[in-house]
Coordinates of C-alpha atoms in Angstrom, one line a residue:
M178 CA 7.5 3.2 -11.1
I179 CA 4.1 5.0 -10.7
L180 CA 2.9 9.1 -10.4
V181 CA -0.1 9.4 -8.3
L182 CA -2.2 12.7 -8.5
D183 CA -4.3 12.7 -5.6
L184 CA -7.0 15.7 -6.1
G185 CA -8.3 16.1 -2.3
S186 CA -10.7 18.7 -1.1
S187 CA -8.3 21.1 0.3
S188 CA -5.3 20.2 -1.3
T189 CA -4.0 18.8 -4.7
R190 CA -0.9 16.2 -4.2
A191 CA 1.6 14.2 -6.6
G192 CA 3.7 11.5 -5.1
L193 CA 6.2 9.1 -6.8
Y194 CA 5.8 5.7 -6.0
A195 CA 8.4 2.9 -6.7
H196 CA 6.2 0.2 -5.8
A197 CA 2.5 0.3 -5.1
S198 CA 2.5 -0.9 -1.7
A199 CA 5.4 1.1 -0.6
A200 CA 5.7 4.5 1.1
P201 CA 6.2 7.3 -1.6
V202 CA 9.6 8.3 -2.7
A203 CA 8.8 12.0 -3.4
I204 CA 5.7 14.3 -2.4
A205 CA 4.7 17.9 -3.7
R206 CA 1.6 19.6 -2.3
R207 CA -0.6 22.7 -3.1
T208 CA -3.5 23.9 -1.0
F209 CA -6.4 25.5 -2.1
D210 CA -10.2 26.3 -0.7
F211 CA -13.6 25.9 -2.6
S212 CA -15.6 28.5 -2.9
V213 CA -18.5 28.2 -0.5
D214 CA -21.4 30.7 0.7
E215 CA -24.3 30.3 3.1
R216 CA -26.5 29.5 0.5
G217 CA -25.0 26.2 0.1
R218 CA -22.5 27.4 -2.7
S219 CA -19.4 24.8 -2.9
E220 CA -17.3 25.3 -5.9
D221 CA -13.8 24.5 -7.8
D222 CA -12.5 26.5 -10.5
P223 CA -11.6 24.0 -12.9
R224 CA -8.9 25.7 -14.7
A225 CA -7.3 26.5 -11.3
A226 CA -7.3 22.7 -10.8
L227 CA -5.6 22.1 -14.0
A228 CA -2.7 24.7 -12.7
R229 CA -2.6 22.7 -9.5
V230 CA -2.1 20.0 -11.1
I231 CA 0.7 21.2 -13.4
D232 CA 2.5 22.8 -10.5
V233 CA 2.8 19.7 -8.3
I234 CA 4.0 17.7 -11.0
D235 CA 6.5 20.6 -12.3
K236 CA 7.6 20.1 -8.1
L237 CA 8.6 16.4 -8.7
A238 CA 10.8 16.9 -11.8
P239 CA 13.7 17.3 -9.5
A240 CA 13.3 14.2 -7.9
A241 CA 12.1 12.3 -11.0
A242 CA 15.2 12.9 -12.8
R243 CA 17.0 10.6 -10.4
L244 CA 14.4 7.7 -11.0
P245 CA 14.1 4.6 -13.2
R246 CA 11.1 5.2 -16.2
I247 CA 7.9 6.4 -15.2
E248 CA 5.4 3.5 -16.2
W249 CA 2.1 5.0 -15.0
I250 CA -0.2 7.8 -13.7
G251 CA -3.0 7.3 -11.5
V252 CA -5.5 9.5 -10.5
S253 CA -8.0 10.0 -7.2
S254 CA -10.4 12.6 -7.0
Y255 CA -13.0 13.9 -4.7
A256 CA -16.0 12.4 -5.9
T257 CA -19.1 13.8 -7.2
S258 CA -18.2 16.6 -9.4
L259 CA -20.3 18.6 -12.5
L260 CA -19.0 21.3 -14.6
G261 CA -20.1 21.8 -18.0
L262 CA -18.1 22.3 -21.0
D263 CA -18.4 24.2 -24.3
A264 CA -17.9 22.9 -27.6
A265 CA -14.2 23.9 -27.8
G266 CA -13.9 21.6 -24.4
Q267 CA -13.5 24.5 -22.2
P268 CA -14.9 25.2 -18.5
L269 CA -18.5 27.2 -19.2
T270 CA -19.4 26.7 -15.2
P271 CA -17.5 26.1 -11.7
A272 CA -16.8 22.6 -10.9
Y273 CA -20.3 21.7 -8.2
T274 CA -18.2 19.6 -5.6
Y275 CA -20.4 17.2 -3.7
A276 CA -20.6 19.7 -0.6
D277 CA -23.0 22.0 -2.7
T278 CA -26.5 22.0 -1.7
R279 CA -28.4 24.1 -3.8
A280 CA -30.2 21.3 -5.9
A281 CA -32.1 20.1 -2.6
A282 CA -35.2 21.2 -4.1
D283 CA -34.7 19.4 -7.5
A284 CA -33.7 16.4 -5.5
R285 CA -37.1 16.5 -3.3
R286 CA -39.3 17.1 -6.2
M287 CA -37.3 13.8 -8.4
R288 CA -38.1 11.9 -4.9
Q289 CA -41.6 12.9 -5.5
A290 CA -41.6 12.3 -9.1
F291 CA -40.1 8.9 -9.2
D292 CA -39.1 5.4 -7.5
E293 CA -35.9 6.2 -5.2
L294 CA -35.8 2.9 -4.3
E295 CA -36.0 1.7 -8.0
T296 CA -33.2 4.4 -8.7
L297 CA -31.1 2.6 -5.9
Q298 CA -31.3 -0.6 -7.6
R299 CA -30.5 0.8 -10.8
T300 CA -27.8 3.2 -10.5
G301 CA -26.6 2.3 -7.0
C302 CA -27.7 5.8 -5.7
R303 CA -30.4 7.6 -4.3
L304 CA -31.8 10.8 -5.6
R305 CA -30.2 13.4 -3.8
A306 CA -28.9 16.9 -4.3
N307 CA -25.3 15.8 -4.6
Y308 CA -26.0 13.7 -7.7
W309 CA -25.9 14.8 -10.9
P310 CA -29.5 14.0 -12.0
A311 CA -30.7 16.6 -9.1
R312 CA -27.6 18.7 -9.9
I313 CA -28.2 18.7 -13.9
A314 CA -31.7 19.7 -13.0
W315 CA -31.0 22.3 -11.0
L316 CA -28.5 24.0 -13.5
Q317 CA -31.5 23.4 -16.2
R318 CA -33.6 25.4 -13.9
T319 CA -31.8 28.0 -12.8
Q320 CA -29.4 28.7 -15.4
P321 CA -31.3 28.1 -18.6
E322 CA -29.5 29.9 -20.9
L323 CA -26.0 28.9 -19.9
S324 CA -27.0 25.0 -19.7
A325 CA -28.0 25.4 -23.6
R326 CA -24.3 26.1 -24.2
V327 CA -23.4 23.4 -22.4
R328 CA -22.0 20.8 -25.0
R329 CA -20.5 18.6 -22.2
L330 CA -21.5 17.5 -19.0
V331 CA -18.0 16.0 -16.9
S332 CA -16.5 15.6 -13.6
L333 CA -13.5 17.4 -12.8
P334 CA -10.9 14.4 -13.6
D335 CA -12.8 14.1 -16.9
Y336 CA -11.7 17.6 -17.6
L337 CA -8.4 16.9 -16.5
T338 CA -8.0 14.1 -18.3
Q339 CA -8.7 15.6 -21.5
A340 CA -6.6 18.8 -21.0
L341 CA -3.4 16.3 -20.3
C342 CA -4.3 13.6 -22.8
G343 CA -6.4 15.2 -25.4
E344 CA -9.1 12.7 -25.1
L345 CA -12.4 12.9 -22.7
R346 CA -13.0 10.2 -20.8
S347 CA -14.4 9.1 -17.3
G348 CA -13.3 6.2 -15.2
V349 CA -16.2 3.7 -14.5
S350 CA -15.5 4.8 -10.9
I351 CA -15.5 8.2 -11.2
A352 CA -18.7 8.0 -13.3
A353 CA -20.5 5.4 -10.7
W354 CA -20.3 8.4 -8.2
T355 CA -22.3 10.9 -10.3
G356 CA -25.8 8.5 -9.8
M357 CA -26.3 8.5 -13.4
L358 CA -24.1 5.4 -14.0
N359 CA -26.4 2.0 -14.5
R360 CA -24.9 -0.6 -12.4
A361 CA -25.4 -3.5 -14.4
T362 CA -24.1 -2.2 -17.7
R363 CA -21.6 0.0 -16.3
D364 CA -22.4 2.5 -18.7
W365 CA -24.4 5.8 -18.6
D366 CA -28.1 5.0 -17.2
R367 CA -30.6 5.4 -20.3
A368 CA -33.5 6.0 -17.9
W369 CA -31.8 9.1 -16.5
L370 CA -30.8 10.8 -20.1
E371 CA -34.5 10.3 -21.3
R372 CA -35.7 12.0 -17.8
L373 CA -32.8 14.8 -18.6
G374 CA -33.1 15.2 -22.1
L375 CA -29.4 14.2 -22.6
R376 CA -27.8 12.2 -25.2
A377 CA -25.0 9.9 -24.1
E378 CA -22.5 12.0 -26.3
Q379 CA -22.9 14.9 -23.9
L380 CA -21.4 12.9 -21.1
A381 CA -17.9 11.7 -21.2
P382 CA -17.4 8.3 -22.7
V383 CA -17.1 5.5 -19.9
W384 CA -13.1 4.2 -19.7
T385 CA -13.8 0.5 -21.2
Q386 CA -11.6 -2.6 -19.9
Q387 CA -10.8 -2.8 -23.6
A388 CA -9.9 1.2 -24.4
Q389 CA -6.5 1.9 -25.5
P390 CA -4.1 3.5 -23.1
L391 CA -3.9 7.2 -22.6
T392 CA -0.8 9.1 -23.0
L393 CA 0.3 12.8 -22.3
N394 CA -0.3 15.2 -25.4
P395 CA 3.1 16.1 -26.8
P396 CA 3.1 19.4 -25.4
W397 CA 3.1 18.0 -21.9
A398 CA 5.4 15.1 -22.7
A399 CA 7.9 17.7 -23.9
R400 CA 7.4 19.7 -20.7
W401 CA 7.7 16.2 -18.4
P402 CA 10.2 13.8 -20.5
W403 CA 10.0 11.6 -17.5
L404 CA 6.6 10.8 -18.0
K405 CA 6.2 10.7 -21.6
H406 CA 6.3 6.8 -21.6
A407 CA 3.8 6.7 -18.9
Q408 CA 0.5 5.5 -19.5
F409 CA -2.7 7.4 -17.5
A410 CA -4.6 4.8 -15.4
P411 CA -8.9 5.7 -14.8
P412 CA -9.3 7.8 -12.1
L413 CA -10.8 6.8 -8.6
G414 CA -12.9 8.2 -6.5
D415 CA -11.0 8.9 -3.2
G416 CA -13.2 6.5 -1.3
A417 CA -12.5 3.7 -3.4
A418 CA -8.8 4.4 -3.3
A419 CA -8.6 4.5 0.3
N420 CA -10.5 1.5 0.9
I421 CA -7.6 -0.2 -1.0
G422 CA -5.1 1.5 0.0
S423 CA -5.6 0.5 3.4
G424 CA -6.1 -3.3 2.5
C425 CA -9.6 -3.9 2.4
V426 CA -9.7 -5.4 -0.9
D427 CA -12.2 -8.3 -0.3
A428 CA -15.2 -9.5 1.7
S429 CA -12.9 -10.1 4.4
Q430 CA -12.0 -6.8 5.2
V431 CA -15.1 -4.0 5.8
A432 CA -13.3 -0.5 6.4
V433 CA -14.7 1.9 9.0
T434 CA -13.9 5.6 8.9
I435 CA -14.5 8.3 11.6
G436 CA -13.3 11.3 10.5
T437 CA -15.9 14.4 10.4
T438 CA -18.3 12.0 9.2
A439 CA -18.1 8.4 9.2
A440 CA -18.3 5.8 6.5
M441 CA -18.6 1.9 6.2
R442 CA -16.9 0.0 2.9
V443 CA -16.6 -3.2 1.1
V444 CA -15.3 -4.1 -2.2
A445 CA -17.4 -6.9 -3.7
D446 CA -17.0 -8.6 -7.0
A447 CA -18.9 -6.2 -9.5
T448 CA -20.5 -8.8 -11.7
S449 CA -22.1 -10.4 -8.8
A450 CA -23.1 -7.6 -6.8
A451 CA -24.9 -5.9 -10.0
Q452 CA -27.3 -8.8 -9.9
A453 CA -28.2 -9.1 -6.0
P454 CA -30.8 -6.5 -4.7
L455 CA -28.4 -3.5 -2.9
P456 CA -29.6 -3.1 0.7
Q457 CA -31.9 0.0 1.1
A458 CA -29.1 1.5 3.6
L459 CA -25.9 1.5 0.9
W460 CA -25.0 2.8 -2.0
Q461 CA -22.8 1.2 -4.5
Y462 CA -19.8 2.6 -6.7
F463 CA -17.2 1.1 -8.5
V464 CA -13.4 0.7 -8.0
D465 CA -12.9 -0.5 -11.9
H466 CA -15.1 -2.6 -14.2
A467 CA -14.1 -5.9 -12.0
H468 CA -14.7 -4.7 -8.6
A469 CA -17.6 -2.4 -7.0
L470 CA -17.5 -0.6 -3.7
I471 CA -20.5 -0.9 -1.6
G472 CA -21.4 1.1 1.6
G473 CA -22.8 3.9 3.5
A474 CA -21.9 7.2 4.5
T475 CA -23.3 9.1 7.7
T476 CA -23.8 13.1 8.4
E477 CA -22.2 12.6 12.2
G478 CA -18.7 11.5 13.0
G479 CA -16.2 13.5 14.3
N480 CA -17.9 16.8 13.8
V481 CA -20.5 15.5 16.8
F482 CA -17.3 15.3 19.1
A483 CA -16.0 18.5 18.2
W484 CA -20.0 19.9 18.8
A485 CA -19.6 18.3 22.5
R486 CA -16.4 19.7 23.4
R487 CA -17.0 23.3 22.3
T488 CA -20.3 22.9 23.9
L489 CA -20.0 20.9 27.1
Q490 CA -17.9 20.9 30.4
L491 CA -15.4 18.4 29.6
P492 CA -12.2 17.5 31.1
P493 CA -8.8 17.4 29.4
E494 CA -8.7 15.4 26.5
A495 CA -6.5 12.5 28.2
E496 CA -8.6 12.8 31.3
L497 CA -11.8 12.3 29.0
E498 CA -10.3 9.8 27.1
R499 CA -9.5 7.5 30.3
A500 CA -13.3 8.4 32.0
L501 CA -14.9 7.3 29.0
A502 CA -13.0 4.1 28.5
D503 CA -13.8 3.4 32.1
M504 CA -17.8 4.2 31.7
Q505 CA -19.9 0.9 31.2
P506 CA -21.8 0.7 27.4
N507 CA -25.6 2.2 27.5
A508 CA -24.7 3.0 31.4
H509 CA -25.9 6.7 31.3
G510 CA -29.3 6.4 30.6
L511 CA -29.4 8.7 27.2
T512 CA -30.4 8.3 23.7
V513 CA -29.1 9.9 21.4
L514 CA -30.0 10.7 17.7
P515 CA -26.6 12.2 16.3
T516 CA -28.1 13.4 12.8
F517 CA -27.1 17.3 13.4
A518 CA -26.5 18.0 9.7
G519 CA -29.3 15.9 8.6
E520 CA -29.1 12.0 7.8
R521 CA -27.4 10.2 5.0
S522 CA -27.1 6.0 5.4
P523 CA -29.0 4.2 6.7
G524 CA -32.4 6.3 6.4
Y525 CA -31.8 9.2 4.6
A526 CA -33.9 11.5 6.0
E527 CA -32.4 14.6 5.3
D528 CA -34.8 17.3 7.3
I529 CA -34.4 15.2 10.5
R530 CA -32.1 16.7 13.4
A531 CA -30.4 15.5 16.0
T532 CA -32.2 14.7 19.6
L533 CA -30.9 14.1 23.0
H534 CA -33.8 12.1 25.3
G535 CA -33.3 10.8 28.8
L536 CA -31.4 13.8 30.8
S537 CA -31.2 14.1 34.3
L538 CA -29.9 16.4 37.1
S539 CA -27.5 13.9 37.2
S540 CA -26.7 13.8 33.7
S541 CA -22.7 14.9 33.3
G542 CA -21.1 16.2 30.4
V543 CA -19.1 12.9 30.5
D544 CA -22.5 11.2 29.8
I545 CA -23.5 13.0 26.7
V546 CA -20.4 12.8 25.2
R547 CA -20.3 9.3 25.5
A548 CA -23.9 8.8 24.6
C549 CA -23.1 10.7 21.4
M550 CA -20.0 8.2 20.7
E551 CA -21.8 5.1 21.1
A552 CA -24.9 6.5 19.3
I553 CA -22.7 6.7 16.0
A554 CA -21.5 3.9 16.7
I555 CA -24.8 2.0 17.3
R556 CA -25.7 3.9 13.5
L557 CA -22.8 1.9 12.2
A558 CA -23.3 -1.0 13.5
Q559 CA -26.4 -0.8 10.8
L560 CA -24.2 -0.6 7.9
N561 CA -22.2 -4.0 9.5
A562 CA -25.5 -6.1 9.6
A563 CA -26.7 -4.4 6.2
L564 CA -23.4 -5.3 4.7
R565 CA -23.2 -8.9 6.4
E566 CA -26.6 -10.1 5.9
S567 CA -26.8 -9.5 2.4
G568 CA -23.2 -11.6 1.8
L569 CA -21.4 -8.8 0.6
A570 CA -19.1 -8.8 3.8
R571 CA -17.9 -12.3 5.1
Q572 CA -19.8 -13.3 8.6
D573 CA -16.1 -13.2 10.1
A574 CA -14.7 -10.4 8.3
R575 CA -13.1 -7.9 10.6
L576 CA -13.2 -3.8 10.5
V577 CA -10.2 -2.2 9.5
A578 CA -10.4 1.3 11.3
S579 CA -9.2 5.0 10.2
G580 CA -10.0 8.6 10.5
G581 CA -8.3 10.4 13.1
A582 CA -11.3 10.3 15.5
L583 CA -10.7 6.5 15.4
E584 CA -7.1 6.8 15.6
T585 CA -6.9 9.4 18.8
S586 CA -9.7 7.7 20.8
P587 CA -9.0 3.6 21.5
A588 CA -12.5 4.4 23.5
W589 CA -14.4 5.1 20.8
C590 CA -12.9 2.3 18.8
Q591 CA -13.8 -0.3 21.5
M592 CA -17.5 1.0 21.3
V593 CA -17.5 0.3 17.7
A594 CA -16.3 -3.0 17.9
D595 CA -18.5 -3.8 20.6
A596 CA -21.5 -2.5 18.9
C597 CA -21.3 -4.4 15.5
G598 CA -20.0 -7.3 17.5
S599 CA -16.7 -7.5 15.2
A600 CA -12.9 -7.3 15.8
L601 CA -11.7 -3.8 15.1
V602 CA -7.6 -3.0 13.9
L603 CA -6.3 -0.2 13.2
A604 CA -5.1 0.5 9.8
D605 CA -2.0 2.2 8.9
T606 CA -3.8 5.2 7.1
S607 CA -0.4 7.2 6.0
E608 CA -0.9 8.2 2.8
A609 CA -4.0 5.4 2.1
T610 CA -5.8 7.4 -0.8
S611 CA -2.2 7.3 -3.0
R612 CA -1.2 4.4 -2.0
G613 CA -4.7 3.0 -3.2
V614 CA -4.0 4.6 -6.3
A615 CA -0.6 3.2 -6.8
M616 CA -2.1 -0.6 -6.3
V617 CA -4.6 -0.2 -8.5
A618 CA -2.8 1.2 -11.4
A619 CA -0.1 -1.7 -10.5
W620 CA -3.4 -4.1 -11.2
Q621 CA -3.6 -2.3 -14.7
A622 CA -0.2 -3.5 -15.3
G623 CA -1.3 -7.1 -14.4
Q624 CA -0.2 -7.4 -11.0
A625 CA -2.6 -9.3 -8.6
M626 CA -5.2 -7.8 -6.9
A627 CA -5.9 -9.5 -3.6
G628 CA -3.9 -12.4 -1.4
D629 CA -0.8 -10.3 -1.4
T630 CA -2.3 -7.5 -0.4
P631 CA -3.3 -7.9 3.7
A632 CA -4.9 -5.2 5.5
R633 CA -2.2 -2.6 6.6
T634 CA -2.7 -2.2 9.9
A635 CA -1.0 -0.4 13.2
G636 CA -1.0 -3.3 15.4
R637 CA -3.7 -2.8 17.7
V638 CA -7.0 -5.0 17.7
F639 CA -10.1 -4.3 19.5
E640 CA -12.0 -7.4 20.0
P641 CA -15.7 -7.3 20.7
R642 CA -17.5 -8.2 24.2
P643 CA -20.5 -10.1 23.9
A644 CA -21.9 -8.4 26.9
H645 CA -21.4 -4.9 25.7
T646 CA -22.9 -6.3 22.7
Q647 CA -25.9 -7.3 24.0
A648 CA -25.9 -3.9 25.6
Y649 CA -25.5 -1.9 22.3
R650 CA -28.5 -3.7 21.0
A651 CA -30.7 -3.0 23.9
A652 CA -29.6 0.8 22.8
G653 CA -30.6 0.4 19.5
E654 CA -34.0 -0.5 20.1
R655 CA -34.3 2.7 21.9
L656 CA -32.7 4.8 19.5
A657 CA -34.9 3.0 16.4
A658 CA -38.1 4.0 18.3
L659 CA -36.9 7.3 18.8
Y660 CA -36.1 7.8 15.5
A661 CA -39.3 6.7 14.3
A662 CA -41.2 8.8 16.3
L663 CA -39.2 12.0 15.2
L664 CA -38.8 10.8 11.3
P665 CA -40.2 13.7 9.2
A666 CA -42.8 13.1 6.5
E667 CA -41.3 14.0 2.8
P668 CA -42.5 17.6 2.4
I669 CA -44.9 18.3 -0.7

């Protein structure tokens, strides 16, 4: 039996799993919202986050009383959070989330001072506002008195682990998402510690494979006696957990997601990955010490489709889907750069904006939305090529698709399969993140990782059509030319 805690960006959930690959026996949920404003603030309250965790565990107590003993507690969390603790281990700052953009100017200055591509090879991450180096520099610059009082800089799941177990540790998966973990040593990067004027003791110790297991502090074990024997598994980033939960556990499966944004990821051997150059379009995080998570994420996805729905004169949903499916690829004569919110992968041009080129008086709303969807598929194809050309994914690897945008649009699934030239299968994504946490906890207990964990699929497979793949390659060349023409110079 495994208790899974999922610290999401809109809800905190707890689930009880009798078997790692099965559906949860019981679930509890508590919703919340980040504190945001127009200046780029995006914060979580760490004390409120702890209260949410306590609440959802309390709600599972009646169900747990009827079940066998819980052996493991697994945790996933939204990644790249940062908060400062005082000498007593209590929060001094909010938890700054991945969506907080106030460190953008600090990231830009770092890109002028340091070699970003060398940093990518060392840490698996670029110099961007959502990673710790820029965010710590921003905190030091804008709140020097507060920064001077901070004794520890931690991620939200690090703080929760300390609050529940009495010991501060950071799982290697969570630590990798900070941008400050050295991907070769799997410990804090010495170069960043020196540049930021930090000591390793000011960060949470990274959870080693040899570390003694953690269990609940006595007060919590007394509150939840059904958890008093449970061991904590090192927390995971939610993207890593979702990858595993959808069955993408090795180089034979590439996870592709289009929700609000889009991403493509593969699990690789961590030692081999650390010894090989990381393609510039990609990043590298970790699942655990043995398994790396490598891929790329875009700023565009279902958000672009949503923009088209509210802006253009489009037919009803079912009629639109039929019209999109009936169109030939690249037949509209349009070239779209879909970077409405700037760019992450593959080029990381944060200041570039979306462009629609080639409009004529005959262009329709359906033409425009199809061109936008094709452009997103083409940019995912660039990430797919980077994974396969580097050997991180097998040449015959199939795409395992998830995300609301793909689950509701078979036409878009076919575009992605055609643009990538790879078979695409829809995943069974019900509880994929929680299932992934349960599976990794099971591996901690000695169960096999791969081989007995095929991709969980919803049954529909989209085969690439060679003629359409060629059409998208031609469209990709036009898109690359437009991107190069619009690429802004890095501001000084």
